[in-house]
Tab-separated table of C-alpha atoms in Angstrom:
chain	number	residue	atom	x	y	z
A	119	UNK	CA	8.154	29.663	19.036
A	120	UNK	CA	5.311	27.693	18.930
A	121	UNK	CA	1.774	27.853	16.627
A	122	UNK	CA	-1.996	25.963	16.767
A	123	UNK	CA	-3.204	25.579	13.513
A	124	UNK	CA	-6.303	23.759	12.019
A	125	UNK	CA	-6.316	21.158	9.111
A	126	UNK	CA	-8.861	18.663	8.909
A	127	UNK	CA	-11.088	19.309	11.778
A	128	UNK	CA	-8.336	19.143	13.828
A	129	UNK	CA	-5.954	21.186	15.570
A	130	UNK	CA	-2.173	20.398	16.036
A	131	UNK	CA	0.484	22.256	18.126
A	132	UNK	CA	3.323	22.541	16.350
A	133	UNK	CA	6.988	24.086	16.365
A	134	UNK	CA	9.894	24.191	14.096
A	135	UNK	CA	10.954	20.990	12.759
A	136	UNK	CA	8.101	18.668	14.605
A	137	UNK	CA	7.038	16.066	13.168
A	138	UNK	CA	3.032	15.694	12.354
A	139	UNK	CA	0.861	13.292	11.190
A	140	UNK	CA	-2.549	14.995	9.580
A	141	UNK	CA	-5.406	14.178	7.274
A	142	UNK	CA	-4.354	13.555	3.662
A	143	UNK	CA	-3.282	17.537	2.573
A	144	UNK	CA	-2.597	17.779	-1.275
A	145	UNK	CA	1.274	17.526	-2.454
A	146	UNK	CA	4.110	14.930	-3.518
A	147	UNK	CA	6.569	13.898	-0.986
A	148	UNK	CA	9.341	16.855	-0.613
A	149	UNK	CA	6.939	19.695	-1.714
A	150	UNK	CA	6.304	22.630	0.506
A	151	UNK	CA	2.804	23.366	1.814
A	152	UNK	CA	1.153	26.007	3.643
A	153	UNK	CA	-1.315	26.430	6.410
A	154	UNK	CA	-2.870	29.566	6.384
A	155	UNK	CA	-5.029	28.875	9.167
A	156	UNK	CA	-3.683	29.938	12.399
A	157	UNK	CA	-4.990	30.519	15.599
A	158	UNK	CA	-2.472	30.983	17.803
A	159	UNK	CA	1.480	31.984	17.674
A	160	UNK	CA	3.101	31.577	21.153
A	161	UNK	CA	6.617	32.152	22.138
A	162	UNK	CA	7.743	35.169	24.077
A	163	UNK	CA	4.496	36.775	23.807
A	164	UNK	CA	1.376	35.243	22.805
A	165	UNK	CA	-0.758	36.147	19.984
A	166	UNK	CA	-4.424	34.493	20.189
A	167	UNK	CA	-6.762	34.660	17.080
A	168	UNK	CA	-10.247	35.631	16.548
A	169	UNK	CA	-10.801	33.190	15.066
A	170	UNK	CA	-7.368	32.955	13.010
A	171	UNK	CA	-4.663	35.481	12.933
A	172	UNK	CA	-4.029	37.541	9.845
A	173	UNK	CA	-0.869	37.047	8.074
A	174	UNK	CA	0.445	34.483	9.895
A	175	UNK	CA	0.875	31.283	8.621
A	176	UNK	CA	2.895	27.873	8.810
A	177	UNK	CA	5.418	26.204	6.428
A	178	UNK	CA	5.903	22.629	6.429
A	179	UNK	CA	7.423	20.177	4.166
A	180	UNK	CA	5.322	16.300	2.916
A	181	UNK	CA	7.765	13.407	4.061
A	182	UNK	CA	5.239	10.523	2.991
A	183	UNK	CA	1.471	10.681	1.760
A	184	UNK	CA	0.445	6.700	3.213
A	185	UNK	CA	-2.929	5.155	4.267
A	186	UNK	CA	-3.033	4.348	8.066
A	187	UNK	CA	-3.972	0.168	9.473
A	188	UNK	CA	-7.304	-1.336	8.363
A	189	UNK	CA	-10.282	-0.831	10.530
A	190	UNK	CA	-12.663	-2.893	10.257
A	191	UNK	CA	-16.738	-2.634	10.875
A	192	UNK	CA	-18.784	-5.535	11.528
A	193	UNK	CA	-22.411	-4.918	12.224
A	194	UNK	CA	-23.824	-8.390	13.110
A	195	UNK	CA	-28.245	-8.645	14.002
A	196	UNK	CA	-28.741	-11.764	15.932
A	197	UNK	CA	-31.357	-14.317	14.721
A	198	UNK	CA	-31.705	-12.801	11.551
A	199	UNK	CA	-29.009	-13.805	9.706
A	200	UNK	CA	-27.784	-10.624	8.739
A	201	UNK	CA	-24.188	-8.969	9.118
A	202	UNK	CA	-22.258	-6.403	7.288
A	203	UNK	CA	-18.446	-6.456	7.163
A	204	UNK	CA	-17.207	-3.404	5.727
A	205	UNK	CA	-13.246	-2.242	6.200
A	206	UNK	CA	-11.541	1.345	5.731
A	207	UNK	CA	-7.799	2.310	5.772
A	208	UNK	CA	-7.378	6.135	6.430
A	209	UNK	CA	-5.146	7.951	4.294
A	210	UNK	CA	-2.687	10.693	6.117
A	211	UNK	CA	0.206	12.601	5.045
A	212	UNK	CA	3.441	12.660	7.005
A	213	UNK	CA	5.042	17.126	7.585
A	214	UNK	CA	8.012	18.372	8.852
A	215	UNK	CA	7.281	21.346	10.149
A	216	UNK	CA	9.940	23.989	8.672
A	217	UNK	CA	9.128	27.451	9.927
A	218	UNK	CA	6.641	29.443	11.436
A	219	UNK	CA	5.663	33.046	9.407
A	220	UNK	CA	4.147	35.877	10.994
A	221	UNK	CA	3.354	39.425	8.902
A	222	UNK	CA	1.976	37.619	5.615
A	223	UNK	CA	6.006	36.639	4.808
A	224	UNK	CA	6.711	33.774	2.616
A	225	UNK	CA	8.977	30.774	2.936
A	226	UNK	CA	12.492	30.836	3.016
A	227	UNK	CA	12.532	26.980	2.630
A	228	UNK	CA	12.146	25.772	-0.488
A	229	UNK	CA	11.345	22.563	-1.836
A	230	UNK	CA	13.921	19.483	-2.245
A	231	UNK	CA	14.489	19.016	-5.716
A	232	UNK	CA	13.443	14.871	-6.452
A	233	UNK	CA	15.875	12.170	-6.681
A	234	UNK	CA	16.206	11.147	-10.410
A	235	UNK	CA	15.806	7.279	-10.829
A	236	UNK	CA	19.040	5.052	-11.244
A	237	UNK	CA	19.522	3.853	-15.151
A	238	UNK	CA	18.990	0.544	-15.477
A	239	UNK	CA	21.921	-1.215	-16.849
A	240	UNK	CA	21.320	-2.130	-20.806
A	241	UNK	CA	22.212	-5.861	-21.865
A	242	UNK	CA	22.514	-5.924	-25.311
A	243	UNK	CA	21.866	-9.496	-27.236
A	244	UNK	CA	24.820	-10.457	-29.597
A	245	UNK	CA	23.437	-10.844	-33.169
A	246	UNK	CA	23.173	-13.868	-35.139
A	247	UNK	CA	25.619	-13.551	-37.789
A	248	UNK	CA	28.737	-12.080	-35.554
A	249	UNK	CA	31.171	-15.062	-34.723
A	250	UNK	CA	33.265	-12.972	-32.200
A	251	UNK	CA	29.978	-12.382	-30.331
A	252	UNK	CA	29.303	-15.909	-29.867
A	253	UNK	CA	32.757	-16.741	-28.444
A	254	UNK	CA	31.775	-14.039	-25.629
A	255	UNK	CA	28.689	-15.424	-25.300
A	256	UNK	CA	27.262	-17.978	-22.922
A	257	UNK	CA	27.046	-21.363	-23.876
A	258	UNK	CA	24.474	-22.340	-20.811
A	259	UNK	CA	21.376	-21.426	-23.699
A	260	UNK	CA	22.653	-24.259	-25.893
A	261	UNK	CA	23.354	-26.630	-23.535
A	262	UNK	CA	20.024	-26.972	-22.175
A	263	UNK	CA	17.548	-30.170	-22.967
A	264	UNK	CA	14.318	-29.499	-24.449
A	265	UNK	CA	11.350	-29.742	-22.095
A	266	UNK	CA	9.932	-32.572	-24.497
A	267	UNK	CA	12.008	-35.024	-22.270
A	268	UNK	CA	9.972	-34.657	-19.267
A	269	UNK	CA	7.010	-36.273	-20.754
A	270	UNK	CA	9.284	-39.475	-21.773
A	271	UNK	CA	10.059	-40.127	-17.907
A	272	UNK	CA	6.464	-40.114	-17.010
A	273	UNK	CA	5.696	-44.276	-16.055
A	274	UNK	CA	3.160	-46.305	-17.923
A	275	UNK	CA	-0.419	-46.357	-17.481
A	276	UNK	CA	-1.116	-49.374	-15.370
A	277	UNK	CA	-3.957	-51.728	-16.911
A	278	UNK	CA	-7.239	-51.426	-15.784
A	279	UNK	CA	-8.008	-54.282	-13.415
A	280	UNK	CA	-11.540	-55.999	-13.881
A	281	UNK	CA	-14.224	-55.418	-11.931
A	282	UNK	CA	-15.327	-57.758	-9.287
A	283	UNK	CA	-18.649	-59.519	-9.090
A	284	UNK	CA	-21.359	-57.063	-8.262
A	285	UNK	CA	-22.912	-57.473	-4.333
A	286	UNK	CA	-26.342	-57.157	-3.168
A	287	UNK	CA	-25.520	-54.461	-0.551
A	288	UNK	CA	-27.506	-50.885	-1.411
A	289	UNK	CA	-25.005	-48.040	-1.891
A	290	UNK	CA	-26.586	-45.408	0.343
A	291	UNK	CA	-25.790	-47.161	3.635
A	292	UNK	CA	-29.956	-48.032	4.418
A	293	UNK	CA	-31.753	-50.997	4.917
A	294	UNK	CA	-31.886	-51.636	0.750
A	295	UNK	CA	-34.144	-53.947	-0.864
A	296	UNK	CA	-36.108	-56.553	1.214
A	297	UNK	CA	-36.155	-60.249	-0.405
């Protein structure tokens, strides 16, 4: 079984368990959406809309909601030193197609519930005071130098060396002064 429907200005052929890419449609990743637009359902028989077909509509699940490669516009007018650069990434959302409905029936499919995050593991400091918490803890801290050290292996400042007896020659490369 097979429908046509229309999202975005566009219209997709799609079956059970395609995969689509459409304009950006409105849900979170794993959420079930509907399109209520149909205009055709084909299969055994075929149904054809005018312009959509009442009661039927199409179930699909959001795998990703993503923007699509940059394009870019450049709009360039010779000899007048003018140009425009202008990019745009298109957003898009990623379905699964799950089912096709006919007769105004809802979906049997329902939503994936979301992944709960992983817990970070807790460190927990040793305090001050507690002597069997320093034995467990790692003596790398203490044994570090201090940063002050760097700045003693810097060299010496070399003297400044005089400057030689001034020349006659111009600085700007031309002809200078004539004598």
């Amino acid at each position: 079984m097979f429908a046509v429907i229309r999202t975005g200005g566009k219209q997709y052929r799609v079956a059970a368990e395609d995969v689509i890419k459409v304009e950006k449609v409105k849900g979170d990743p794993g959420e079930i959406v509907q399109f209520g637009e149909v205009l055709v359902v084909g299969g055994d028989d075929v149904t054809l809309g005018v312009p959509t077909i009442a009661g039927a509509s199409v179930a699909a699940e959001v795998l990703e909601q993503g923007r699509g490669a940059k394009v870019i516009a450049f709009k360039k007018r010779r000899r007048k030193n003018s140009r425009r650069k202008r990019g745009h990434r298109q957003e898009f959302t990623l379905l699964r197609v799950t089912e096709i409905l006919t007769d105004g029936a809802k979906p049997t499919v329902t939503a994936r519930p979301k992944p709960e995050p992983k817990p970070k593991p807790v460190v927990t400091e040793p305090d001050d005071g507690d002597e069997s918490a320093e034995s467990t803890a790692p003596k790398a801290k203490a044994a570090k130098k201090p940063a002050a050290k760097k700045a003693d292996k810097k060299p010496a400042k070399k003297a400044d060396k005089k400057p030689d007896k001034k020349t006659d020659k111009p600085k700007s490369g031309g002809k200078g002064k004539k004598k």
